[in-house]
PDB file of C-alpha atoms in Angstrom:
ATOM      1  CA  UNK I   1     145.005  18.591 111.269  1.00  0.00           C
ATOM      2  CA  UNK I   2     145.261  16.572 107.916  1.00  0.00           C
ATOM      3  CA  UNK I   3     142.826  17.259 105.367  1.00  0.00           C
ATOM      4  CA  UNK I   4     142.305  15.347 102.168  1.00  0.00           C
ATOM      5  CA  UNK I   5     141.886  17.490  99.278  1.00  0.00           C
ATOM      6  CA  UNK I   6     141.324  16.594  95.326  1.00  0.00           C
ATOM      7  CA  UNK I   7     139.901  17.555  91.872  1.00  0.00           C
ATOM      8  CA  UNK I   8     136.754  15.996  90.725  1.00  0.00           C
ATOM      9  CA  UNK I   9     134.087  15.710  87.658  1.00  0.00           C
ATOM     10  CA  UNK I  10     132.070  13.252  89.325  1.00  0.00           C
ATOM     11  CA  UNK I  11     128.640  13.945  89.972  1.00  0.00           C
ATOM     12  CA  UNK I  12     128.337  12.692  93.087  1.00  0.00           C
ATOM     13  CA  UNK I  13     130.680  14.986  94.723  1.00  0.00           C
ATOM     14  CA  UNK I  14     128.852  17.607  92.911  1.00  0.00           C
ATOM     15  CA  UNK I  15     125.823  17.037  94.511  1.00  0.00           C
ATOM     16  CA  UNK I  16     127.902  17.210  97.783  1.00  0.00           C
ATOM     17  CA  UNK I  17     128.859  20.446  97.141  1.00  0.00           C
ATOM     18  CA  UNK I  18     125.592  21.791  96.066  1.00  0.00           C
ATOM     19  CA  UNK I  19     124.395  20.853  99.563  1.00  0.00           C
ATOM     20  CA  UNK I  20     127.366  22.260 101.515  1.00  0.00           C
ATOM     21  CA  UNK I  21     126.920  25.315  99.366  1.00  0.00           C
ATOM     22  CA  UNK I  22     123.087  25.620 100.339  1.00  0.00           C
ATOM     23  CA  UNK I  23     124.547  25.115 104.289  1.00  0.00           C
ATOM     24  CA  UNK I  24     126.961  27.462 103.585  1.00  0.00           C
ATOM     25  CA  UNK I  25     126.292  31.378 104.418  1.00  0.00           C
ATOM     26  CA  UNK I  26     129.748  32.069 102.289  1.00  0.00           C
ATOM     27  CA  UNK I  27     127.489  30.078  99.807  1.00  0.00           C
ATOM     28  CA  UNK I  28     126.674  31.176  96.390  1.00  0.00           C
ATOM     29  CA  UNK I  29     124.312  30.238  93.146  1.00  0.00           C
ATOM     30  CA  UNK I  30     127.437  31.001  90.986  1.00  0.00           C
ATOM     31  CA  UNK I  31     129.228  27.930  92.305  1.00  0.00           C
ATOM     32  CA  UNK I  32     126.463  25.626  92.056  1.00  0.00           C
ATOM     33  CA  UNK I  33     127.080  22.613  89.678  1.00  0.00           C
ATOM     34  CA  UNK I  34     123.845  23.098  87.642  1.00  0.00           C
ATOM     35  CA  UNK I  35     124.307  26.829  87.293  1.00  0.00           C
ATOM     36  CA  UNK I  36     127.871  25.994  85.738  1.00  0.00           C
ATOM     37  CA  UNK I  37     127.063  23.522  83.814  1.00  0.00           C
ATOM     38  CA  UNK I  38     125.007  25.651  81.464  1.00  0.00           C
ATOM     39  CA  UNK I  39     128.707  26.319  80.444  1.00  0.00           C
ATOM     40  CA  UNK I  40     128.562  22.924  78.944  1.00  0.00           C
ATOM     41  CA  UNK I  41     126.482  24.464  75.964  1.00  0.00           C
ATOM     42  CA  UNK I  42     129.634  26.319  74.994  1.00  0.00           C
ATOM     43  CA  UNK I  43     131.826  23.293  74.877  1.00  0.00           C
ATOM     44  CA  UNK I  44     133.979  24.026  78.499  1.00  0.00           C
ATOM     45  CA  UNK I  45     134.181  21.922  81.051  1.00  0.00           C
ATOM     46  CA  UNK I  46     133.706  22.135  85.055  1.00  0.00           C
ATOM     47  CA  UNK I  47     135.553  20.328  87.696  1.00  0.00           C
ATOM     48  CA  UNK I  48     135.661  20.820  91.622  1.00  0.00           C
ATOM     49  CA  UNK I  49     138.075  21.271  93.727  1.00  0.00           C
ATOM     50  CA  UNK I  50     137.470  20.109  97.568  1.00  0.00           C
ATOM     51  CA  UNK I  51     138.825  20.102 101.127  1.00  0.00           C
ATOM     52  CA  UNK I  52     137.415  17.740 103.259  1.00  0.00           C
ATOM     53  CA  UNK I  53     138.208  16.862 106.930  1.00  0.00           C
ATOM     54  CA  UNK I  54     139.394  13.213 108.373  1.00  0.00           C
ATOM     55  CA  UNK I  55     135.268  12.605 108.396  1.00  0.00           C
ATOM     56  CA  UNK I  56     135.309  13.466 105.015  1.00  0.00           C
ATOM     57  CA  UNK I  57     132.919  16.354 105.526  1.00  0.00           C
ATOM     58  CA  UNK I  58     133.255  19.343 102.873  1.00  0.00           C
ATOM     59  CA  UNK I  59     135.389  22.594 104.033  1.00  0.00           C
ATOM     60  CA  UNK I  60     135.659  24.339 101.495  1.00  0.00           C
ATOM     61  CA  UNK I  61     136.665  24.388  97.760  1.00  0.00           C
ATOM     62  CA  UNK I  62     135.660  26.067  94.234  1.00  0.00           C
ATOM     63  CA  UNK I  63     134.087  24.994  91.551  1.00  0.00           C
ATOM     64  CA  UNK I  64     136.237  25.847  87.950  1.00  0.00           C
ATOM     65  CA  UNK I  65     134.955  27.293  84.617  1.00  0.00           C
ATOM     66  CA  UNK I  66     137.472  25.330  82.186  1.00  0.00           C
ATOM     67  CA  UNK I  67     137.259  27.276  79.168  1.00  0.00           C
ATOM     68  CA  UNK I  68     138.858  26.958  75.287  1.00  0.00           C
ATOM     69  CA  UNK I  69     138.534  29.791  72.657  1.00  0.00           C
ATOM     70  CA  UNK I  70     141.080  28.550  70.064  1.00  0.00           C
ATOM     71  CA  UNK I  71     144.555  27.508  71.572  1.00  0.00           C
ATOM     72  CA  UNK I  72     143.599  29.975  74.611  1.00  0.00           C
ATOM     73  CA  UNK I  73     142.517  28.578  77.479  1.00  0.00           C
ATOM     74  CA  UNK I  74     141.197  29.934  80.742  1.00  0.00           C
ATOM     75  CA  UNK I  75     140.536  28.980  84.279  1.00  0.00           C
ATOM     76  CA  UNK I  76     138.082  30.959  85.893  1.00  0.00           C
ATOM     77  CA  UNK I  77     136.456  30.612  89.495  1.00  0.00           C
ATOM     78  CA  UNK I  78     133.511  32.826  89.956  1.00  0.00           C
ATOM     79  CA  UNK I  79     133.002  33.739  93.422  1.00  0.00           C
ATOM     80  CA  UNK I  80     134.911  31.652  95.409  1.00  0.00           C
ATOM     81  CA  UNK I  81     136.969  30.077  96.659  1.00  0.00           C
ATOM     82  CA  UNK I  82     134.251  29.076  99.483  1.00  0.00           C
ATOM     83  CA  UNK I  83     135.678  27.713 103.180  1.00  0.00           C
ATOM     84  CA  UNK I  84     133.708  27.602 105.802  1.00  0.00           C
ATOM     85  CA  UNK I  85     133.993  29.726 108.877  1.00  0.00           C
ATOM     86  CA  UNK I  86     137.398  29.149 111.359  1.00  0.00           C
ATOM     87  CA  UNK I  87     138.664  27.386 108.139  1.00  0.00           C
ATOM     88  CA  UNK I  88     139.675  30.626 106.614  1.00  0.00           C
ATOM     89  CA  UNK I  89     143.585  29.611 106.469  1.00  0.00           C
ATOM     90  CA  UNK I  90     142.399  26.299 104.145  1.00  0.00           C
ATOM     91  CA  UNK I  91     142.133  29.543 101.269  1.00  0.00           C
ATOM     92  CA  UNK I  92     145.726  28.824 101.181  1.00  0.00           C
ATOM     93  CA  UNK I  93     145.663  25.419  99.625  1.00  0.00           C
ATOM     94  CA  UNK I  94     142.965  26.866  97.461  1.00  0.00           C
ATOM     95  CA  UNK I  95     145.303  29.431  95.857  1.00  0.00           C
ATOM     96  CA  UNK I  96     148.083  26.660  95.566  1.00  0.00           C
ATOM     97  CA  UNK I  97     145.828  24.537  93.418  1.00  0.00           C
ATOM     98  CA  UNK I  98     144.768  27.380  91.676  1.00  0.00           C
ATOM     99  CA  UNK I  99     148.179  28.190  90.736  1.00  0.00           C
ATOM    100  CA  UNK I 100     148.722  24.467  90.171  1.00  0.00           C
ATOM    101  CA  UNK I 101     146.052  23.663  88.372  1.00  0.00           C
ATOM    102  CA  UNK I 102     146.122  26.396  86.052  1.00  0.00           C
ATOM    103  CA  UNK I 103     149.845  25.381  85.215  1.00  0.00           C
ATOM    104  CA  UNK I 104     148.912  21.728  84.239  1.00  0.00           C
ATOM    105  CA  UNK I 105     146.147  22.613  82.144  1.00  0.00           C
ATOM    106  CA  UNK I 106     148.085  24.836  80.568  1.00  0.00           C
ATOM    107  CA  UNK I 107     146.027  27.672  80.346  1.00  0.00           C
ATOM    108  CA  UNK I 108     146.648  31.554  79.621  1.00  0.00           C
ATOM    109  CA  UNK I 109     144.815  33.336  82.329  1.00  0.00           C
ATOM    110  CA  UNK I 110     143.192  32.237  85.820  1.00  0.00           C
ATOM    111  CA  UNK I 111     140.286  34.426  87.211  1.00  0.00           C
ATOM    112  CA  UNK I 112     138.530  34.097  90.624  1.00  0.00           C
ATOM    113  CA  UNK I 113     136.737  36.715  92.856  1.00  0.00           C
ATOM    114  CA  UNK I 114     136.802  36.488  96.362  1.00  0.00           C
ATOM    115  CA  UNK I 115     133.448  38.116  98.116  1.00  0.00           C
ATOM    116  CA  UNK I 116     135.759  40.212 100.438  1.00  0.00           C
ATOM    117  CA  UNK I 117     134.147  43.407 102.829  1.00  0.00           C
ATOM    118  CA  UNK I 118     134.158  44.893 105.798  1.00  0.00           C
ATOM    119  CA  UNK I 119     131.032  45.834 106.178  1.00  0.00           C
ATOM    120  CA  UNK I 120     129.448  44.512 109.080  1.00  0.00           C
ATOM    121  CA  UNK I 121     125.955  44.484 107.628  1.00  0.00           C
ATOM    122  CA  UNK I 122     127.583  41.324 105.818  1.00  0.00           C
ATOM    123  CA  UNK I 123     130.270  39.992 107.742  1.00  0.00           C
ATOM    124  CA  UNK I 124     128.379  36.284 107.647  1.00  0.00           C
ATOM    125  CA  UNK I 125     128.135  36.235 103.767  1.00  0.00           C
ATOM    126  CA  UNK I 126     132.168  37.194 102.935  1.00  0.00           C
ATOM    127  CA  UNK I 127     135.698  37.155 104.001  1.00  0.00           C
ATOM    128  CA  UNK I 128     137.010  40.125 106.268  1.00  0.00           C
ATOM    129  CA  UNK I 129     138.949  42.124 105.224  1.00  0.00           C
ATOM    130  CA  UNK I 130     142.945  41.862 106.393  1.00  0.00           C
TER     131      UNK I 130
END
């Protein structure tokens, strides 16, 4: 299966997500595109990273806190990366352009949190456990 993936500032593909979040039961307010870009006050950016199928239909991605305090700089995912259900293995390209990412921006220190349980009160909302 080939899936198209990319990075993204466009507001467009924003929107996109915000609905495939909202879809979503991995979904999550903290990686909305209007509840990030309150971030904007503080002078980081926000981009997106997606997977789409060949119908170009969201699978999963993250959406990327892109912050500066001096010559640090930090890349920080709050809860996600987000992939829909069967596309569990897609977190792999996820971490890759993580890792990637992180490198070409040149930043200090990458954070992400992965909603991650067992519990079976909650096994719809997060990622088992391996």
């Amino acid at each position: 299966m080939n899936f198209n993936n990319f990075f993204t500032t466009d507001k467009e593909w924003f929107n996109k997500w915000d609905d495939f979040l909202s879809h979503e039961s991995r979904g999550t307010h903290l990686q909305n595109s209007n509840w990030l870009n309150t971030y904007n006050a503080y002078g980081f950016k926000i981009e997106l990273f997606v997977i789409l199928d060949e119908e170009e239909q969201i699978l999963g991605g993250f959406m990327a806190v892109v912050a500066k305090k001096s010559f640090f700089k930090f890349y920080i995912i709050p809860q996600g990366p987000i992939v829909k259900k069967t596309y569990e293995f897609s977190l792999e390209i996820c971490f890759k352009q993580i890792y990637n990412r992180s490198i070409k921006l040149k930043c200090c220190y990458v954070q992400f949190s992965i909603p991650i349980s067992d519990s079976t009160l909650i096994t719809d909302f997060v990622y088992k456990i391996l």
